[in-house]
PDB file of C-alpha atoms in Angstrom:
ATOM      1  CA  MET L   1     100.281 -20.053  14.424  1.00 58.00           C
ATOM      2  CA  LEU L   2     103.214 -22.101  15.720  1.00 60.00           C
ATOM      3  CA  GLN L   3     104.913 -21.087  18.931  1.00 66.00           C
ATOM      4  CA  TYR L   4     107.549 -22.782  21.056  1.00 59.00           C
ATOM      5  CA  LYS L   5     107.636 -22.605  24.831  1.00 63.00           C
ATOM      6  CA  LYS L   6     110.563 -23.966  26.746  1.00 56.00           C
ATOM      7  CA  ALA L   7     109.141 -25.785  29.755  1.00 59.00           C
ATOM      8  CA  PRO L   8     111.452 -27.871  31.932  1.00 57.00           C
ATOM      9  CA  THR L   9     108.480 -29.758  33.398  1.00 67.00           C
ATOM     10  CA  SER L  10     104.982 -30.708  32.301  1.00 85.00           C
ATOM     11  CA  GLU L  11     103.430 -28.095  34.604  1.00 90.00           C
ATOM     12  CA  ALA L  12     103.197 -25.479  31.866  1.00 89.00           C
ATOM     13  CA  VAL L  13     101.367 -27.908  29.581  1.00 92.00           C
ATOM     14  CA  VAL L  14      98.922 -28.769  32.356  1.00 95.00           C
ATOM     15  CA  ALA L  15      98.319 -25.075  33.083  1.00 95.00           C
ATOM     16  CA  HIS L  16      97.708 -24.331  29.392  1.00 94.00           C
ATOM     17  CA  LEU L  17      95.200 -27.157  29.036  1.00 96.00           C
ATOM     18  CA  VAL L  18      93.383 -26.277  32.256  1.00 97.00           C
ATOM     19  CA  ASN L  19      93.157 -22.646  31.171  1.00 97.00           C
ATOM     20  CA  ILE L  20      91.747 -23.447  27.722  1.00 97.00           C
ATOM     21  CA  LEU L  21      89.285 -26.053  28.979  1.00 98.00           C
ATOM     22  CA  THR L  22      88.086 -23.814  31.808  1.00 98.00           C
ATOM     23  CA  LEU L  23      87.682 -20.800  29.523  1.00 98.00           C
ATOM     24  CA  GLN L  24      85.725 -22.685  26.877  1.00 98.00           C
ATOM     25  CA  LEU L  25      83.540 -24.693  29.263  1.00 98.00           C
ATOM     26  CA  ASN L  26      82.700 -21.660  31.407  1.00 97.00           C
ATOM     27  CA  ALA L  27      81.576 -19.935  28.200  1.00 98.00           C
ATOM     28  CA  GLY L  28      79.082 -22.742  27.650  1.00 98.00           C
ATOM     29  CA  LYS L  29      80.988 -24.195  24.709  1.00 98.00           C
ATOM     30  CA  ARG L  30      80.905 -27.846  23.721  1.00 98.00           C
ATOM     31  CA  VAL L  31      84.539 -28.975  23.845  1.00 98.00           C
ATOM     32  CA  LEU L  32      86.251 -31.995  22.299  1.00 98.00           C
ATOM     33  CA  TRP L  33      89.547 -32.988  23.937  1.00 98.00           C
ATOM     34  CA  LEU L  34      91.782 -35.671  22.438  1.00 98.00           C
ATOM     35  CA  ILE L  35      94.394 -37.379  24.614  1.00 97.00           C
ATOM     36  CA  PRO L  36      97.362 -39.564  23.601  1.00 95.00           C
ATOM     37  CA  GLY L  37      99.128 -42.326  25.471  1.00 91.00           C
ATOM     38  CA  GLY L  38     102.749 -42.516  26.568  1.00 87.00           C
ATOM     39  CA  SER L  39     104.347 -39.765  28.623  1.00 82.00           C
ATOM     40  CA  ALA L  40     101.365 -37.455  28.076  1.00 88.00           C
ATOM     41  CA  ILE L  41      99.112 -39.684  30.199  1.00 93.00           C
ATOM     42  CA  GLU L  42     100.335 -38.084  33.419  1.00 93.00           C
ATOM     43  CA  VAL L  43      99.673 -34.627  31.943  1.00 94.00           C
ATOM     44  CA  ALA L  44      96.064 -35.598  31.214  1.00 95.00           C
ATOM     45  CA  VAL L  45      95.623 -37.023  34.718  1.00 96.00           C
ATOM     46  CA  GLN L  46      96.916 -33.810  36.288  1.00 96.00           C
ATOM     47  CA  VAL L  47      94.579 -31.740  34.119  1.00 97.00           C
ATOM     48  CA  GLY L  48      91.653 -33.838  35.326  1.00 96.00           C
ATOM     49  CA  ARG L  49      92.603 -33.201  38.944  1.00 96.00           C
ATOM     50  CA  GLN L  50      92.754 -29.453  38.392  1.00 97.00           C
ATOM     51  CA  LEU L  51      89.335 -29.391  36.735  1.00 97.00           C
ATOM     52  CA  THR L  52      87.709 -30.613  39.957  1.00 93.00           C
ATOM     53  CA  GLY L  53      84.651 -28.512  40.720  1.00 93.00           C
ATOM     54  CA  LEU L  54      84.152 -27.358  37.122  1.00 97.00           C
ATOM     55  CA  SER L  55      81.008 -28.490  35.290  1.00 97.00           C
ATOM     56  CA  LEU L  56      82.166 -30.962  32.631  1.00 98.00           C
ATOM     57  CA  GLU L  57      78.811 -31.777  31.041  1.00 98.00           C
ATOM     58  CA  ASN L  58      79.921 -30.157  27.759  1.00 98.00           C
ATOM     59  CA  LEU L  59      83.306 -31.919  27.666  1.00 98.00           C
ATOM     60  CA  TYR L  60      83.773 -34.842  25.274  1.00 98.00           C
ATOM     61  CA  VAL L  61      86.973 -36.867  25.602  1.00 98.00           C
ATOM     62  CA  THR L  62      88.518 -39.462  23.313  1.00 98.00           C
ATOM     63  CA  LEU L  63      91.962 -40.655  22.249  1.00 98.00           C
ATOM     64  CA  THR L  64      94.285 -39.602  19.469  1.00 98.00           C
ATOM     65  CA  ASP L  65      95.184 -43.279  19.017  1.00 98.00           C
ATOM     66  CA  GLU L  66      94.788 -46.678  20.617  1.00 98.00           C
ATOM     67  CA  ARG L  67      96.520 -50.052  20.719  1.00 97.00           C
ATOM     68  CA  TYR L  68      94.015 -52.612  19.521  1.00 98.00           C
ATOM     69  CA  GLY L  69      93.051 -55.582  21.673  1.00 97.00           C
ATOM     70  CA  PRO L  70      90.399 -56.666  24.164  1.00 98.00           C
ATOM     71  CA  VAL L  71      88.765 -53.918  26.192  1.00 98.00           C
ATOM     72  CA  GLY L  72      90.979 -53.176  29.195  1.00 97.00           C
ATOM     73  CA  HIS L  73      94.118 -54.926  27.942  1.00 97.00           C
ATOM     74  CA  LYS L  74      97.261 -53.775  29.741  1.00 95.00           C
ATOM     75  CA  ASP L  75      98.796 -51.915  26.772  1.00 96.00           C
ATOM     76  CA  SER L  76      95.621 -49.975  25.978  1.00 97.00           C
ATOM     77  CA  ASN L  77      96.110 -46.206  26.158  1.00 97.00           C
ATOM     78  CA  TRP L  78      92.618 -45.804  27.607  1.00 98.00           C
ATOM     79  CA  GLN L  79      93.265 -48.447  30.248  1.00 97.00           C
ATOM     80  CA  GLN L  80      96.546 -46.799  31.211  1.00 97.00           C
ATOM     81  CA  LEU L  81      94.775 -43.444  31.567  1.00 97.00           C
ATOM     82  CA  THR L  82      92.213 -45.126  33.801  1.00 96.00           C
ATOM     83  CA  ASP L  83      94.849 -46.927  35.830  1.00 97.00           C
ATOM     84  CA  LYS L  84      96.775 -43.683  36.351  1.00 96.00           C
ATOM     85  CA  GLY L  85      93.651 -42.042  37.752  1.00 96.00           C
ATOM     86  CA  LEU L  86      92.083 -39.941  35.000  1.00 96.00           C
ATOM     87  CA  ASN L  87      88.850 -38.693  36.554  1.00 95.00           C
ATOM     88  CA  LEU L  88      86.485 -36.350  34.717  1.00 97.00           C
ATOM     89  CA  PRO L  89      83.094 -36.656  36.471  1.00 97.00           C
ATOM     90  CA  GLY L  90      80.234 -35.543  34.256  1.00 97.00           C
ATOM     91  CA  ALA L  91      82.276 -35.566  31.043  1.00 98.00           C
ATOM     92  CA  HIS L  92      81.374 -37.741  28.069  1.00 98.00           C
ATOM     93  CA  LEU L  93      84.126 -40.367  27.790  1.00 98.00           C
ATOM     94  CA  LEU L  94      84.519 -41.994  24.381  1.00 98.00           C
ATOM     95  CA  PRO L  95      86.955 -44.932  24.443  1.00 98.00           C
ATOM     96  CA  VAL L  96      88.065 -46.476  21.159  1.00 98.00           C
ATOM     97  CA  LEU L  97      87.933 -50.150  22.079  1.00 98.00           C
ATOM     98  CA  SER L  98      84.544 -51.845  22.324  1.00 98.00           C
ATOM     99  CA  GLY L  99      85.279 -55.522  21.707  1.00 97.00           C
ATOM    100  CA  ALA L 100      84.513 -55.218  17.989  1.00 98.00           C
ATOM    101  CA  ASP L 101      86.928 -56.432  15.317  1.00 98.00           C
ATOM    102  CA  ILE L 102      89.640 -54.139  14.003  1.00 98.00           C
ATOM    103  CA  ASN L 103      87.714 -52.954  10.943  1.00 98.00           C
ATOM    104  CA  GLN L 104      84.589 -52.150  12.947  1.00 98.00           C
ATOM    105  CA  THR L 105      86.677 -50.473  15.642  1.00 98.00           C
ATOM    106  CA  THR L 106      88.422 -48.253  13.122  1.00 98.00           C
ATOM    107  CA  SER L 107      85.163 -47.351  11.388  1.00 98.00           C
ATOM    108  CA  ALA L 108      83.497 -46.524  14.705  1.00 98.00           C
ATOM    109  CA  PHE L 109      86.460 -44.360  15.753  1.00 98.00           C
ATOM    110  CA  ALA L 110      86.278 -42.478  12.431  1.00 98.00           C
ATOM    111  CA  ASP L 111      82.549 -41.945  12.992  1.00 98.00           C
ATOM    112  CA  THR L 112      83.204 -40.670  16.518  1.00 98.00           C
ATOM    113  CA  LEU L 113      85.795 -38.207  15.241  1.00 98.00           C
ATOM    114  CA  SER L 114      83.509 -37.021  12.439  1.00 98.00           C
ATOM    115  CA  THR L 115      80.536 -36.544  14.746  1.00 98.00           C
ATOM    116  CA  GLN L 116      82.436 -34.906  17.565  1.00 98.00           C
ATOM    117  CA  LEU L 117      84.522 -32.588  15.395  1.00 98.00           C
ATOM    118  CA  ALA L 118      81.361 -31.383  13.665  1.00 98.00           C
ATOM    119  CA  ALA L 119      79.484 -30.861  16.940  1.00 98.00           C
ATOM    120  CA  ALA L 120      82.287 -29.217  18.922  1.00 98.00           C
ATOM    121  CA  ASP L 121      82.444 -25.481  19.417  1.00 98.00           C
ATOM    122  CA  TYR L 122      86.124 -25.927  20.253  1.00 98.00           C
ATOM    123  CA  SER L 123      88.388 -28.907  19.674  1.00 98.00           C
ATOM    124  CA  LEU L 124      91.867 -29.398  21.003  1.00 98.00           C
ATOM    125  CA  GLY L 125      94.355 -32.216  21.057  1.00 98.00           C
ATOM    126  CA  LEU L 126      97.272 -33.041  23.311  1.00 97.00           C
ATOM    127  CA  PHE L 127     100.037 -34.792  21.376  1.00 96.00           C
ATOM    128  CA  GLY L 128     103.416 -36.319  21.970  1.00 93.00           C
ATOM    129  CA  MET L 129     106.147 -36.931  19.408  1.00 93.00           C
ATOM    130  CA  GLY L 130     108.569 -39.818  19.098  1.00 90.00           C
ATOM    131  CA  SER L 131     112.224 -39.393  18.227  1.00 92.00           C
ATOM    132  CA  ASP L 132     111.259 -40.800  14.805  1.00 93.00           C
ATOM    133  CA  GLY L 133     108.847 -37.888  14.313  1.00 92.00           C
ATOM    134  CA  HIS L 134     105.632 -39.843  14.756  1.00 94.00           C
ATOM    135  CA  THR L 135     102.645 -38.352  16.513  1.00 96.00           C
ATOM    136  CA  ALA L 136      99.376 -39.958  17.654  1.00 97.00           C
ATOM    137  CA  GLY L 137      99.687 -43.457  16.149  1.00 96.00           C
ATOM    138  CA  ILE L 138     100.910 -42.165  12.789  1.00 97.00           C
ATOM    139  CA  LEU L 139     104.323 -43.710  12.153  1.00 96.00           C
ATOM    140  CA  PRO L 140     106.494 -42.613   9.195  1.00 96.00           C
ATOM    141  CA  GLY L 141     105.836 -44.469   5.969  1.00 93.00           C
ATOM    142  CA  THR L 142     102.637 -46.164   7.138  1.00 95.00           C
ATOM    143  CA  VAL L 143      99.161 -46.206   5.606  1.00 95.00           C
ATOM    144  CA  ALA L 144      98.040 -43.685   8.225  1.00 96.00           C
ATOM    145  CA  VAL L 145     100.237 -41.005   6.644  1.00 96.00           C
ATOM    146  CA  ALA L 146      98.587 -40.926   3.222  1.00 94.00           C
ATOM    147  CA  SER L 147      95.040 -41.750   4.294  1.00 96.00           C
ATOM    148  CA  THR L 148      92.211 -39.334   3.569  1.00 96.00           C
ATOM    149  CA  GLU L 149      90.007 -41.093   6.142  1.00 98.00           C
ATOM    150  CA  LEU L 150      89.733 -39.734   9.672  1.00 98.00           C
ATOM    151  CA  ALA L 151      91.031 -42.978  11.212  1.00 98.00           C
ATOM    152  CA  GLU L 152      93.189 -45.884  10.073  1.00 98.00           C
ATOM    153  CA  HIS L 153      94.607 -49.115  11.466  1.00 98.00           C
ATOM    154  CA  TYR L 154      97.737 -51.064  10.631  1.00 97.00           C
ATOM    155  CA  GLN L 155     100.172 -53.517  12.140  1.00 96.00           C
ATOM    156  CA  ALA L 156     103.209 -51.806  13.647  1.00 91.00           C
ATOM    157  CA  ALA L 157     106.209 -53.575  15.143  1.00 87.00           C
ATOM    158  CA  SER L 158     104.753 -53.898  18.613  1.00 84.00           C
ATOM    159  CA  TYR L 159     101.024 -53.210  18.306  1.00 91.00           C
ATOM    160  CA  LEU L 160      98.058 -53.277  15.983  1.00 97.00           C
ATOM    161  CA  ARG L 161      97.392 -49.561  15.978  1.00 97.00           C
ATOM    162  CA  VAL L 162      94.198 -47.565  15.506  1.00 98.00           C
ATOM    163  CA  THR L 163      94.870 -43.873  15.008  1.00 98.00           C
ATOM    164  CA  MET L 164      93.443 -40.574  13.910  1.00 98.00           C
ATOM    165  CA  THR L 165      95.057 -39.331  10.700  1.00 98.00           C
ATOM    166  CA  GLY L 166      96.400 -36.057   9.378  1.00 97.00           C
ATOM    167  CA  ALA L 167      92.964 -35.437   7.865  1.00 97.00           C
ATOM    168  CA  ALA L 168      91.485 -35.491  11.376  1.00 98.00           C
ATOM    169  CA  ILE L 169      94.295 -33.495  12.979  1.00 98.00           C
ATOM    170  CA  GLY L 170      93.752 -30.737  10.421  1.00 97.00           C
ATOM    171  CA  GLN L 171      90.197 -30.209  11.685  1.00 98.00           C
ATOM    172  CA  LEU L 172      91.264 -29.294  15.240  1.00 98.00           C
ATOM    173  CA  ASP L 173      91.100 -25.736  16.526  1.00 98.00           C
ATOM    174  CA  GLU L 174      94.151 -26.080  18.747  1.00 97.00           C
ATOM    175  CA  ALA L 175      96.948 -28.550  19.435  1.00 96.00           C
ATOM    176  CA  MET L 176      99.602 -28.833  22.114  1.00 94.00           C
ATOM    177  CA  LEU L 177     102.731 -30.889  21.482  1.00 94.00           C
ATOM    178  CA  TYR L 178     104.711 -31.963  24.534  1.00 91.00           C
ATOM    179  CA  ALA L 179     108.137 -33.251  23.492  1.00 88.00           C
ATOM    180  CA  ALA L 180     110.613 -33.552  26.355  1.00 83.00           C
ATOM    181  CA  GLY L 181     114.067 -35.118  26.373  1.00 85.00           C
ATOM    182  CA  SER L 182     117.277 -34.479  24.453  1.00 86.00           C
ATOM    183  CA  GLU L 183     116.525 -37.393  22.125  1.00 90.00           C
ATOM    184  CA  LYS L 184     113.671 -35.300  20.668  1.00 88.00           C
ATOM    185  CA  GLN L 185     115.937 -32.418  19.576  1.00 89.00           C
ATOM    186  CA  PRO L 186     116.581 -33.664  15.998  1.00 89.00           C
ATOM    187  CA  ALA L 187     112.850 -34.264  15.474  1.00 90.00           C
ATOM    188  CA  LEU L 188     112.004 -30.819  16.862  1.00 89.00           C
ATOM    189  CA  THR L 189     114.567 -29.207  14.562  1.00 87.00           C
ATOM    190  CA  MET L 190     113.026 -31.087  11.618  1.00 91.00           C
ATOM    191  CA  LEU L 191     109.546 -29.999  12.687  1.00 91.00           C
ATOM    192  CA  ASP L 192     110.547 -26.385  12.098  1.00 87.00           C
ATOM    193  CA  GLU L 193     111.352 -27.210   8.460  1.00 89.00           C
ATOM    194  CA  PRO L 194     108.924 -27.908   5.561  1.00 90.00           C
ATOM    195  CA  THR L 195     109.326 -31.675   5.833  1.00 90.00           C
ATOM    196  CA  ASP L 196     107.180 -34.287   4.073  1.00 94.00           C
ATOM    197  CA  PRO L 197     104.737 -35.812   6.614  1.00 95.00           C
ATOM    198  CA  ALA L 198     105.591 -39.234   5.186  1.00 93.00           C
ATOM    199  CA  ALA L 199     109.012 -38.773   6.776  1.00 94.00           C
ATOM    200  CA  GLN L 200     107.788 -36.878   9.849  1.00 96.00           C
ATOM    201  CA  PRO L 201     104.058 -37.263  10.603  1.00 97.00           C
ATOM    202  CA  ALA L 202     104.251 -34.587  13.322  1.00 96.00           C
ATOM    203  CA  GLN L 203     104.230 -32.107  10.428  1.00 96.00           C
ATOM    204  CA  PHE L 204     100.461 -32.647  10.332  1.00 97.00           C
ATOM    205  CA  LEU L 205     100.217 -30.658  13.562  1.00 96.00           C
ATOM    206  CA  LYS L 206     101.260 -27.540  11.657  1.00 95.00           C
ATOM    207  CA  GLN L 207      97.882 -27.620   9.874  1.00 95.00           C
ATOM    208  CA  VAL L 208      96.165 -26.706  13.137  1.00 96.00           C
ATOM    209  CA  PRO L 209      95.405 -22.967  13.454  1.00 94.00           C
ATOM    210  CA  ARG L 210      97.020 -22.778  16.877  1.00 94.00           C
ATOM    211  CA  LEU L 211      99.907 -25.085  17.748  1.00 94.00           C
ATOM    212  CA  THR L 212     102.037 -24.701  20.872  1.00 92.00           C
ATOM    213  CA  VAL L 213     105.146 -26.837  21.265  1.00 91.00           C
ATOM    214  CA  TYR L 214     106.332 -27.394  24.819  1.00 90.00           C
ATOM    215  CA  THR L 215     109.848 -28.727  25.152  1.00 87.00           C
ATOM    216  CA  ASP L 216     112.774 -28.717  27.549  1.00 83.00           C
ATOM    217  CA  VAL L 217     115.439 -28.644  24.823  1.00 79.00           C
ATOM    218  CA  ASN L 218     116.909 -25.785  22.813  1.00 74.00           C
ATOM    219  CA  ILE L 219     115.706 -25.522  19.226  1.00 66.00           C
TER     220      ILE L 219
END
């Protein structure tokens, strides 16, 4: 089920995530939450603040994608989440980087996704989308698009990327896409069409049973 919600700010996305996480955790469910980098980092931080006081012992948190390098490097999505103040006391935090080489890191991330997706009673991902239609770390025309593995790595223009794939996205119970800014309008229009994921990887999000797209532009 795909639905669009026009939201001029990120507050609606935060409220949606807080509501779902609270509902599932209060029901005693084991929840897997995947977080991206970029503009969605502040959304994740705000969600963490609003979960204060809720028992998070059944919450497992990892990334949709990471920029490979030493643990804690300045461009790391996990490090930026930490620096911005993500605080989820009691939750199980599962960073991607460990100091291992790129092949071991990718394999370990795939294992984490496999284990956590299988164990979760409810899994949800927060995603962004670039003006080129990429989501997570899956850029158009890259090895991550066609992969049947749960995680892949490849050299992009700016970073050596480690990312979940469409095969992993398709196993989620729910996804939220936050795409703000007029530059995203062509990509959002394309998303509504049956486009090849090789050209627009965000199409993978339409595999998820429940997908909500939050945007501040007219579609």
